[in-house]
Coordinates of C-alpha atoms in Angstrom, one line a residue:
Chain A
M1 CA 0.0 0.0 0.0
N2 CA 1.1 3.5 -0.8
D3 CA 2.1 6.1 1.8
E4 CA 0.1 8.9 0.3
P5 CA -3.7 9.0 0.5
I6 CA -5.5 8.9 -2.8
L7 CA -8.1 11.2 -1.5
S8 CA -7.9 13.5 1.5
A9 CA -10.5 15.9 2.9
R10 CA -9.8 18.5 5.6
G11 CA -12.2 20.5 7.6
L12 CA -15.2 20.3 5.3
R13 CA -18.1 22.5 6.2
L14 CA -21.4 23.0 4.3
S15 CA -24.6 24.5 5.5
F16 CA -28.0 24.5 3.7
G17 CA -29.5 27.5 5.5
A18 CA -29.6 26.7 9.2
V19 CA -29.0 23.0 8.5
R20 CA -25.4 21.9 8.9
A21 CA -25.0 19.2 6.4
L22 CA -21.2 18.9 7.0
D23 CA -19.6 20.1 10.2
D24 CA -15.8 19.9 10.2
V25 CA -15.4 16.6 8.4
S26 CA -11.9 15.2 7.6
I27 CA -11.3 11.9 5.8
D28 CA -8.4 10.1 4.3
L29 CA -8.6 7.3 1.8
W30 CA -5.7 5.2 0.7
P31 CA -5.2 3.4 -2.7
G32 CA -7.0 0.1 -2.9
E33 CA -9.0 0.7 0.3
V34 CA -12.8 0.5 0.6
L35 CA -14.2 3.1 3.0
A36 CA -17.8 2.9 4.1
I37 CA -19.6 6.0 5.2
V38 CA -22.6 5.0 7.3
G39 CA -25.3 6.9 9.1
E40 CA -29.0 7.4 9.1
S41 CA -30.9 9.4 6.4
G42 CA -30.1 13.1 6.7
S43 CA -26.8 12.5 8.4
G44 CA -24.9 14.2 5.5
K45 CA -23.3 11.1 4.0
S46 CA -24.6 11.7 0.5
T47 CA -23.7 15.3 0.7
L48 CA -20.2 14.3 1.8
L49 CA -19.9 12.0 -1.2
R50 CA -20.9 14.8 -3.6
V51 CA -18.4 17.2 -2.0
L52 CA -15.6 14.6 -2.2
A53 CA -16.4 13.9 -5.9
G54 CA -16.2 17.6 -6.6
E55 CA -19.9 18.0 -7.6
T56 CA -20.8 20.2 -4.7
R57 CA -18.6 23.0 -3.5
P58 CA -18.1 23.1 0.3
D59 CA -18.4 26.4 2.3
A60 CA -15.0 25.7 3.8
G61 CA -12.3 23.0 3.8
S62 CA -10.4 21.2 1.0
V63 CA -10.4 18.0 -0.9
T64 CA -7.1 16.8 -2.4
Y65 CA -6.6 14.0 -4.9
G66 CA -3.3 12.2 -5.1
D67 CA -2.7 11.4 -8.8
P68 CA -0.8 8.4 -10.0
Q69 CA 2.3 10.5 -10.8
G70 CA 2.6 11.2 -7.1
G71 CA 1.4 14.8 -7.3
T72 CA -1.6 16.2 -5.4
R73 CA -4.5 18.1 -6.9
D74 CA -7.1 20.4 -5.3
V75 CA -10.5 18.9 -6.4
H76 CA -12.4 22.1 -6.0
G77 CA -9.6 24.3 -7.3
M78 CA -9.2 22.6 -10.7
T79 CA -11.0 23.7 -13.8
E80 CA -14.3 22.0 -14.8
A81 CA -12.6 20.6 -17.9
A82 CA -9.9 19.0 -15.7
R83 CA -12.5 17.7 -13.2
R84 CA -14.6 16.1 -15.9
R85 CA -11.6 14.5 -17.5
L86 CA -10.7 13.0 -14.1
A87 CA -14.4 11.9 -13.6
R88 CA -14.3 9.9 -16.8
T89 CA -10.8 8.4 -16.6
E90 CA -9.4 7.9 -13.1
W91 CA -12.7 8.2 -11.2
G92 CA -16.1 6.6 -11.4
F93 CA -19.5 7.2 -9.8
V94 CA -22.1 4.5 -9.2
H95 CA -25.5 6.0 -8.4
Q96 CA -28.2 4.5 -6.3
D97 CA -30.7 4.7 -9.1
P98 CA -29.2 3.2 -12.3
R99 CA -31.3 5.6 -14.3
D100 CA -29.1 8.4 -13.1
G101 CA -25.9 6.7 -14.3
L102 CA -27.1 5.0 -17.5
R103 CA -28.5 6.2 -20.8
M104 CA -31.7 4.3 -20.8
A105 CA -32.3 4.6 -24.6
V106 CA -28.8 3.6 -25.5
S107 CA -27.9 -0.1 -25.8
A108 CA -25.9 -1.9 -23.1
G109 CA -22.9 -2.0 -25.4
G110 CA -23.2 1.7 -26.0
N111 CA -23.5 2.5 -22.3
V112 CA -20.3 0.6 -21.5
G113 CA -18.5 1.9 -24.6
E114 CA -19.4 5.6 -23.8
R115 CA -16.5 6.1 -21.4
L116 CA -14.1 4.4 -23.9
M117 CA -15.2 6.7 -26.6
A118 CA -15.1 9.7 -24.3
V119 CA -11.4 9.1 -23.7
G120 CA -10.8 8.9 -27.5
D121 CA -11.2 5.3 -28.5
R122 CA -12.4 5.3 -32.1
H123 CA -12.2 1.6 -33.1
Y124 CA -15.7 0.1 -33.2
G125 CA -14.6 -3.5 -33.0
N126 CA -12.4 -3.0 -30.0
I127 CA -15.0 -1.0 -28.2
R128 CA -17.6 -3.6 -28.8
E129 CA -15.3 -6.4 -27.7
E130 CA -14.3 -4.6 -24.5
A131 CA -18.0 -3.9 -23.8
A132 CA -18.9 -7.6 -24.3
R133 CA -16.1 -8.7 -22.0
W134 CA -17.3 -6.3 -19.3
L135 CA -20.9 -7.5 -19.6
E136 CA -19.8 -11.0 -19.0
R137 CA -17.7 -9.9 -16.1
V138 CA -20.8 -8.5 -14.4
E139 CA -22.8 -11.6 -15.3
I140 CA -24.9 -10.1 -18.2
P141 CA -25.0 -12.5 -21.2
R142 CA -23.1 -11.3 -24.3
S143 CA -26.2 -11.7 -26.3
R144 CA -27.9 -8.8 -24.5
I145 CA -25.3 -6.3 -25.8
D146 CA -27.7 -4.6 -28.1
D147 CA -30.6 -4.4 -25.7
A148 CA -31.4 -1.1 -24.0
P149 CA -31.3 -1.0 -20.2
R150 CA -35.0 -0.3 -20.0
L151 CA -35.5 -4.0 -20.9
F152 CA -33.2 -5.0 -18.0
S153 CA -34.2 -5.9 -14.4
G154 CA -33.2 -3.6 -11.5
G155 CA -30.3 -5.8 -10.6
M156 CA -29.0 -6.1 -14.1
R157 CA -29.2 -2.3 -14.6
Q158 CA -27.1 -1.9 -11.5
R159 CA -24.5 -4.4 -12.7
L160 CA -24.5 -2.6 -16.1
Q161 CA -23.9 0.7 -14.4
I162 CA -20.9 -0.9 -12.6
A163 CA -19.5 -2.3 -15.8
R164 CA -19.9 1.1 -17.4
T165 CA -18.1 2.8 -14.6
L166 CA -15.2 0.3 -14.3
V167 CA -14.5 -0.1 -18.0
T168 CA -11.8 2.6 -18.0
R169 CA -10.3 1.0 -14.9
P170 CA -10.6 3.9 -12.6
R171 CA -8.5 4.2 -9.4
L172 CA -11.2 5.7 -7.3
V173 CA -14.9 4.9 -7.4
F174 CA -17.7 6.7 -5.5
M175 CA -20.7 4.5 -4.7
D176 CA -24.0 6.0 -3.4
E177 CA -26.1 3.2 -1.9
P178 CA -25.3 0.8 -4.8
T179 CA -27.6 -1.9 -3.4
G180 CA -30.5 0.4 -2.4
G181 CA -33.8 -0.5 -4.0
L182 CA -32.9 -4.1 -4.8
D183 CA -34.4 -7.2 -3.2
V184 CA -32.3 -9.1 -0.7
S185 CA -31.1 -12.0 -2.9
V186 CA -30.2 -9.6 -5.7
Q187 CA -28.4 -7.4 -3.2
A188 CA -26.3 -10.4 -2.0
R189 CA -25.2 -11.2 -5.5
L190 CA -24.4 -7.6 -6.3
L191 CA -22.3 -7.3 -3.1
D192 CA -20.4 -10.4 -4.0
L193 CA -19.7 -9.0 -7.5
I194 CA -18.6 -5.6 -6.2
R195 CA -16.3 -7.3 -3.7
A196 CA -14.7 -9.5 -6.3
L197 CA -14.2 -6.7 -8.8
V198 CA -12.8 -4.2 -6.3
A199 CA -10.3 -6.8 -5.0
D200 CA -9.4 -7.8 -8.5
L201 CA -8.8 -4.4 -9.8
G202 CA -7.4 -2.8 -6.6
I203 CA -9.8 0.1 -6.8
A204 CA -10.2 2.5 -3.9
V205 CA -13.9 2.9 -3.1
I206 CA -15.9 5.3 -1.0
L207 CA -19.2 3.6 -0.3
V208 CA -22.1 5.5 1.2
T209 CA -24.7 3.2 2.7
H210 CA -27.2 2.8 5.5
D211 CA -26.9 -0.9 5.2
I212 CA -24.5 -2.0 8.0
A213 CA -24.4 -5.6 6.6
A214 CA -23.2 -4.3 3.2
A215 CA -20.6 -2.2 4.9
R216 CA -19.3 -5.1 6.9
L217 CA -19.0 -7.2 3.8
L218 CA -17.3 -4.7 1.6
A219 CA -15.4 -2.1 3.7
H220 CA -12.0 -2.2 5.3
R221 CA -12.6 0.9 7.2
M222 CA -15.8 2.7 8.3
V223 CA -16.8 6.2 9.2
V224 CA -20.0 6.8 11.2
M225 CA -21.8 10.1 10.5
R226 CA -24.5 11.9 12.5
Q227 CA -25.8 15.4 11.9
G228 CA -23.0 16.3 9.6
R229 CA -20.2 15.2 12.0
V230 CA -18.0 12.1 12.0
V231 CA -18.8 10.5 15.4
E232 CA -16.6 7.4 15.0
E233 CA -14.2 5.9 12.6
G234 CA -12.0 2.8 12.5
L235 CA -11.6 -0.6 11.1
T236 CA -15.0 -2.1 10.1
D237 CA -14.8 -5.0 12.5
R238 CA -13.7 -2.9 15.3
V239 CA -16.4 -0.3 14.8
L240 CA -19.2 -2.9 14.5
D241 CA -18.0 -5.4 17.1
D242 CA -16.9 -2.8 19.7
P243 CA -18.7 0.4 19.0
R244 CA -17.6 3.3 21.3
H245 CA -19.8 6.2 20.5
P246 CA -23.4 5.9 21.9
Y247 CA -24.8 6.6 18.5
T248 CA -22.8 3.8 16.9
Q249 CA -23.9 1.4 19.6
L250 CA -27.5 2.4 18.9
L251 CA -26.9 1.9 15.1
V252 CA -25.3 -1.5 15.5
S253 CA -27.9 -2.8 18.0
S254 CA -30.7 -1.6 15.6
V255 CA -29.7 -4.1 12.9
L256 CA -32.3 -6.9 12.7
A257 CA -30.7 -10.3 12.9
A258 CA -32.3 -12.7 10.4
Chain K
M1 CA -40.5 47.2 -53.5
S2 CA -40.0 50.8 -52.5
G3 CA -39.9 51.9 -48.9
Y4 CA -37.5 49.0 -48.0
N5 CA -33.8 49.4 -47.3
F6 CA -31.4 47.6 -49.6
A7 CA -31.8 43.8 -49.2
Y8 CA -34.9 44.3 -46.9
L9 CA -33.1 44.5 -43.5
D10 CA -32.3 47.9 -42.0
E11 CA -28.6 48.8 -41.7
G12 CA -28.6 48.3 -37.9
T13 CA -29.8 44.7 -38.2
K14 CA -27.3 43.9 -40.9
R15 CA -24.5 45.3 -38.8
M16 CA -25.6 43.1 -35.9
I17 CA -25.6 40.0 -38.1
R18 CA -22.3 40.9 -39.7
R19 CA -20.7 41.2 -36.2
A20 CA -22.1 37.8 -35.3
L21 CA -20.7 36.5 -38.6
L22 CA -17.3 37.9 -37.9
K23 CA -17.2 36.1 -34.6
A24 CA -18.4 32.9 -36.3
V25 CA -15.7 33.1 -38.8
A26 CA -13.1 33.8 -36.1
V27 CA -14.2 30.6 -34.2
P28 CA -14.9 28.1 -36.9
G29 CA -17.9 25.8 -36.1
F30 CA -18.9 27.7 -32.9
Q31 CA -22.6 28.6 -32.7
V32 CA -22.9 32.4 -32.3
P33 CA -26.3 33.7 -31.0
F34 CA -27.8 36.5 -32.9
G35 CA -31.0 38.6 -32.8
S36 CA -33.0 36.8 -35.5
R37 CA -35.7 39.0 -37.1
E38 CA -39.1 38.2 -38.4
M39 CA -38.8 37.7 -42.1
P40 CA -41.6 37.6 -44.7
L41 CA -41.5 33.8 -45.0
P42 CA -42.3 31.1 -42.5
Y43 CA -39.8 29.5 -40.1
G44 CA -38.4 26.4 -41.7
W45 CA -38.3 28.1 -45.2
G46 CA -34.9 29.6 -44.7
T47 CA -35.3 32.6 -42.4
G48 CA -31.8 32.1 -41.1
G49 CA -30.2 31.8 -44.6
I50 CA -32.2 34.8 -46.0
Q51 CA -31.0 37.0 -43.1
V52 CA -27.3 36.0 -43.6
T53 CA -27.7 36.6 -47.4
A54 CA -29.3 40.0 -46.7
A55 CA -26.4 40.9 -44.4
V56 CA -23.5 40.0 -46.8
I57 CA -25.0 40.8 -50.2
G58 CA -24.2 44.0 -52.1
P59 CA -25.5 45.6 -55.4
D60 CA -22.5 44.2 -57.3
D61 CA -23.1 40.6 -56.2
T62 CA -24.6 37.8 -58.2
L63 CA -27.0 35.6 -56.3
K64 CA -27.9 31.9 -56.9
V65 CA -30.5 30.2 -54.7
I66 CA -30.9 26.4 -54.7
D67 CA -33.3 24.1 -52.9
Q68 CA -32.4 20.4 -52.9
G69 CA -30.0 21.2 -55.6
A70 CA -32.6 22.7 -57.9
D71 CA -32.9 26.4 -59.0
D72 CA -36.5 26.0 -60.1
T73 CA -38.3 24.8 -56.9
T74 CA -40.7 27.0 -55.0
N75 CA -38.4 27.9 -52.1
A76 CA -35.5 28.8 -54.5
V77 CA -37.6 30.8 -56.9
S78 CA -39.4 32.8 -54.2
I79 CA -36.2 33.7 -52.3
R80 CA -34.4 34.6 -55.5
R81 CA -37.4 36.8 -56.6
F82 CA -37.5 38.3 -53.1
F83 CA -33.9 39.5 -53.4
A84 CA -34.4 40.7 -57.0
R85 CA -37.2 42.9 -55.7
V86 CA -35.6 44.3 -52.5
A87 CA -32.0 44.6 -53.7
P88 CA -31.8 46.9 -56.7
G89 CA -28.8 46.3 -58.9
L90 CA -28.3 42.7 -57.7
R91 CA -28.0 40.1 -60.4
T92 CA -29.5 36.7 -60.0
T93 CA -28.3 33.6 -61.8
E94 CA -28.7 29.8 -62.0
S95 CA -25.1 29.2 -62.8
T96 CA -22.8 28.1 -60.0
A97 CA -19.7 29.5 -61.7
E98 CA -21.2 33.0 -62.2
A99 CA -22.6 33.3 -58.6
T100 CA -20.8 35.2 -55.9
V101 CA -23.3 34.3 -53.2
I102 CA -25.1 31.0 -53.2
Q103 CA -27.9 30.4 -50.7
T104 CA -28.7 26.8 -50.4
R105 CA -31.0 24.3 -48.7
H106 CA -29.9 20.6 -48.5
R107 CA -27.2 20.6 -51.2
I108 CA -23.7 21.9 -52.2
P109 CA -23.4 22.4 -55.9
E110 CA -21.5 19.8 -58.0
T111 CA -19.4 22.4 -59.7
P112 CA -16.4 23.0 -57.4
L113 CA -16.6 26.3 -55.5
R114 CA -13.8 28.9 -55.9
E115 CA -12.2 31.6 -53.9
G116 CA -14.4 34.6 -53.3
Q117 CA -17.7 32.7 -53.4
V118 CA -19.9 32.7 -50.3
M119 CA -22.1 29.7 -49.5
V120 CA -25.1 30.5 -47.2
Y121 CA -26.8 27.4 -45.7
Q122 CA -30.3 27.3 -44.3
V123 CA -30.2 25.4 -41.0
P124 CA -33.2 24.1 -39.2
Q125 CA -31.3 22.7 -36.2
P126 CA -27.8 24.1 -35.5
E127 CA -27.1 21.8 -32.5
P128 CA -25.6 18.5 -33.5
L129 CA -26.1 17.1 -30.0
F130 CA -29.8 18.1 -30.1
R131 CA -31.3 14.6 -30.0
L132 CA -28.8 13.2 -27.5
E133 CA -28.7 15.9 -24.8
P134 CA -32.0 17.9 -24.4
R135 CA -30.4 20.5 -22.0
R136 CA -29.1 23.5 -24.0
A137 CA -26.9 24.6 -21.0
E138 CA -25.3 21.2 -21.0
T139 CA -24.7 21.0 -24.8
R140 CA -23.0 24.4 -24.5
R141 CA -20.8 23.0 -21.8
L142 CA -20.0 19.9 -23.8
H143 CA -18.9 22.2 -26.7
A144 CA -16.8 24.3 -24.4
L145 CA -15.0 21.3 -23.1
A146 CA -14.9 19.5 -26.5
D147 CA -16.5 16.6 -24.8
Y148 CA -18.0 14.7 -27.8
G149 CA -18.1 11.1 -26.6
L150 CA -21.8 11.3 -26.7
M151 CA -21.9 11.9 -30.5
Q152 CA -19.7 8.9 -31.0
V153 CA -22.2 6.8 -28.9
K154 CA -24.8 7.7 -31.4
L155 CA -22.7 6.5 -34.3
Y156 CA -21.9 3.3 -32.2
E157 CA -25.6 2.7 -31.8
D158 CA -26.2 3.2 -35.6
I159 CA -23.6 0.6 -36.4
A160 CA -24.8 -1.9 -33.8
R161 CA -28.4 -1.6 -35.1
H162 CA -28.0 -1.1 -38.8
G163 CA -24.5 -2.3 -39.5
R164 CA -23.4 1.1 -40.7
V165 CA -23.8 4.8 -39.8
A166 CA -27.4 5.5 -40.5
S167 CA -27.4 9.2 -41.0
S168 CA -27.6 9.7 -44.8
Y169 CA -27.9 13.5 -44.3
D170 CA -26.8 16.0 -41.6
H171 CA -23.9 13.7 -40.7
P172 CA -21.9 15.5 -37.9
V173 CA -18.5 17.0 -38.7
M174 CA -15.6 18.2 -36.7
V175 CA -14.5 21.7 -37.8
G176 CA -10.8 22.6 -37.4
D177 CA -10.3 19.7 -35.0
R178 CA -12.2 21.6 -32.4
Y179 CA -16.0 22.1 -32.7
L180 CA -18.6 19.5 -33.5
M181 CA -20.9 21.0 -36.1
S182 CA -24.1 20.1 -37.9
P183 CA -23.4 20.6 -41.7
S184 CA -27.2 21.4 -42.1
P185 CA -29.3 18.7 -43.7
I186 CA -27.0 18.2 -46.7
P187 CA -26.6 14.6 -47.9
S188 CA -23.5 12.9 -46.4
F189 CA -22.4 12.8 -50.1
D190 CA -21.7 16.5 -49.9
N191 CA -19.8 16.4 -46.6
P192 CA -16.3 16.0 -48.3
K193 CA -16.9 19.1 -50.3
M194 CA -16.8 21.2 -47.1
H195 CA -13.3 20.0 -46.3
M196 CA -10.7 22.7 -47.3
S197 CA -13.2 24.4 -49.5
P198 CA -11.9 27.7 -51.1
A199 CA -15.3 29.3 -50.5
L200 CA -16.5 31.0 -47.3
Q201 CA -19.3 28.9 -45.8
L202 CA -21.9 30.6 -43.6
F203 CA -24.8 28.9 -41.7
G204 CA -27.9 30.6 -40.5
A205 CA -30.6 29.2 -38.2
G206 CA -33.5 31.7 -38.0
R207 CA -35.8 30.0 -35.5
E208 CA -33.0 28.8 -33.3
R209 CA -31.2 32.2 -33.6
R210 CA -27.7 30.9 -34.2
L211 CA -25.1 31.6 -36.8
Y212 CA -21.9 29.6 -37.5
A213 CA -19.3 29.5 -40.2
V214 CA -16.5 27.6 -41.8
P215 CA -13.8 29.9 -43.2
P216 CA -12.1 29.0 -46.5
Y217 CA -9.5 26.2 -46.3
T218 CA -10.6 24.8 -43.0
A219 CA -10.5 21.1 -42.1
V220 CA -13.9 19.6 -41.9
R221 CA -13.9 15.9 -40.9
S222 CA -16.9 13.7 -40.9
L223 CA -17.2 11.6 -37.7
D224 CA -16.5 7.9 -38.0
F225 CA -14.8 4.9 -36.5
E226 CA -11.3 3.6 -37.6
D227 CA -12.8 0.3 -38.6
H228 CA -16.1 1.8 -40.0
P229 CA -14.8 4.8 -42.0
F230 CA -17.2 7.5 -43.2
V231 CA -18.6 6.6 -46.7
P232 CA -20.5 9.3 -48.6
L233 CA -23.8 7.8 -49.8
R234 CA -24.9 7.9 -53.4
A235 CA -27.6 6.1 -55.3
N236 CA -26.0 3.5 -57.5
G237 CA -26.9 4.7 -61.0
R238 CA -26.5 7.3 -63.7
C239 CA -28.5 10.4 -64.5
T240 CA -31.0 9.6 -67.2
L241 CA -30.7 13.1 -68.6
C242 CA -27.0 13.9 -68.7
G243 CA -25.5 10.4 -68.0
S244 CA -23.4 11.6 -65.0
G245 CA -22.1 8.8 -62.9
E246 CA -20.6 11.1 -60.2
S247 CA -23.3 13.5 -59.3
Y248 CA -25.8 13.2 -56.5
L249 CA -29.0 11.6 -57.8
D250 CA -32.7 12.0 -57.1
E251 CA -35.0 9.1 -57.8
V252 CA -38.1 10.3 -59.6
V253 CA -41.3 8.2 -59.9
T254 CA -42.5 8.6 -63.5
D255 CA -45.7 6.7 -63.6
D256 CA -48.0 4.5 -61.4
R257 CA -46.6 1.2 -62.9
G258 CA -43.3 1.3 -61.0
G259 CA -41.5 3.4 -63.6
R260 CA -38.5 5.3 -62.0
M261 CA -35.5 7.2 -63.1
F262 CA -32.5 8.8 -61.6
V263 CA -31.7 12.5 -62.4
C264 CA -29.1 14.8 -61.0
S265 CA -30.4 16.8 -58.1
D266 CA -28.2 19.8 -59.2
T267 CA -30.2 21.3 -62.1
D268 CA -27.4 23.7 -63.2
Y269 CA -24.8 20.9 -63.4
C270 CA -27.2 18.6 -65.3
G271 CA -28.4 21.4 -67.7
T272 CA -24.8 22.4 -68.5
R273 CA -23.8 18.9 -69.3
Q274 CA -26.9 18.4 -71.5
A275 CA -26.1 21.6 -73.4
R276 CA -22.5 20.4 -73.9
M277 CA -23.7 17.0 -75.1
K278 CA -26.0 18.7 -77.6
E279 CA -23.1 20.9 -78.9
A280 CA -20.9 17.9 -79.3
A281 CA -23.6 16.0 -81.2
E282 CA -24.0 18.9 -83.7

């Protein structure tokens, strides 16, 4: 593992009127690490993800990205062109609702190929072959390559979104409740898939979820948020098995055992 | 028509359009907004083109107007007659070689253009990303960042579905390796004529209030894939009237028993060739 964090946030603050969505949040993420951000609805975890990904500007604080050449870049200080280039090459974003991350009228192959074409790939045969390989990798049959995602089930759409995001082999992926809205058995398969891909490719992931079980399965480290503050952070097993903050204790004890 | 300024528009309006045109020429392929005026013809009939023509034309110019390649269709005849009435001294012609300003809808003449000529295109939809990204603010941003992966996705979809790029007209082009541009609804057959053309090419979209331009000798490249190169489409046949095997052809139904023939869509080109054939025969 590298010495330098791939993403580092310091003193993030953001208020929506009187509501403090982020209150002095600092986070570090190392290459290849999966970090879960957990907390209840309204705790500011999705806002934090948007700020880290550079989509929302914080009132105060900074986010720095450590690029592969060893330099550091200020996520909110770079030009939009540079940020977009980063977002389609070294970064990826998996949305909770696949409709936000996919083009519903474009075929599965086109969806996966879009990022390749956006970075300048102009060979149809190669793009199609790469798309087909990725579809198989996320357990979508090759024969569905020309079907539009609106003909896919919820679980397939989510897997397609993951293929589309990972096709350019990003170093850092932001995931916003990737298993939300899916039924339990589909969730389990998807979690398995994400775990395998992330381990295979060595991607760093920031995973926002309210599903403690998903966090335990995927994450190395965990951050617990409440009312815009980080109340506890540590290794996943430590946080879940030996929660120290009263809110984390409440959160862990609220999980229903099947 | 007395009581109108030369070429119908008042001088202030022409000046505004010329300023927009100068900007368009300075940034090839970039869509420049302009204050489009009401013109005495309906939207979709060439209100953008007619305003550009009015702004650039002078009494010593020779105007040619074509519609689908023909000089004698309603749109072409009425626009030509309009300028003959509102621009005293202006000569009109049907000959591509004689014209200094050519206003066109859907075609580029077969006769090669030369330096000093101005092509004015009528454009219904200036935004090439229009069917792919409905938000105008977003398409402007994509142009600003030269982020054209989306257009390539459309071509990918065409090949995946039809085995080839399906746009036989209005095939998107890159101008000067920077801006993605709609060439207006000309057939893809005409796209290569835009590349390094010695003539100045101006585009006017009246309803959408946009102007853009391709200055002389500018690179205009049709989008394609390395393994599916751009191929200009042409009907496989010869003109029945002049025998040309190179020109763009229209298919004309001649009777109700399945009779058809191909004729050149460019009437001036076809007529000139027929006259030459007659001379040679005599």
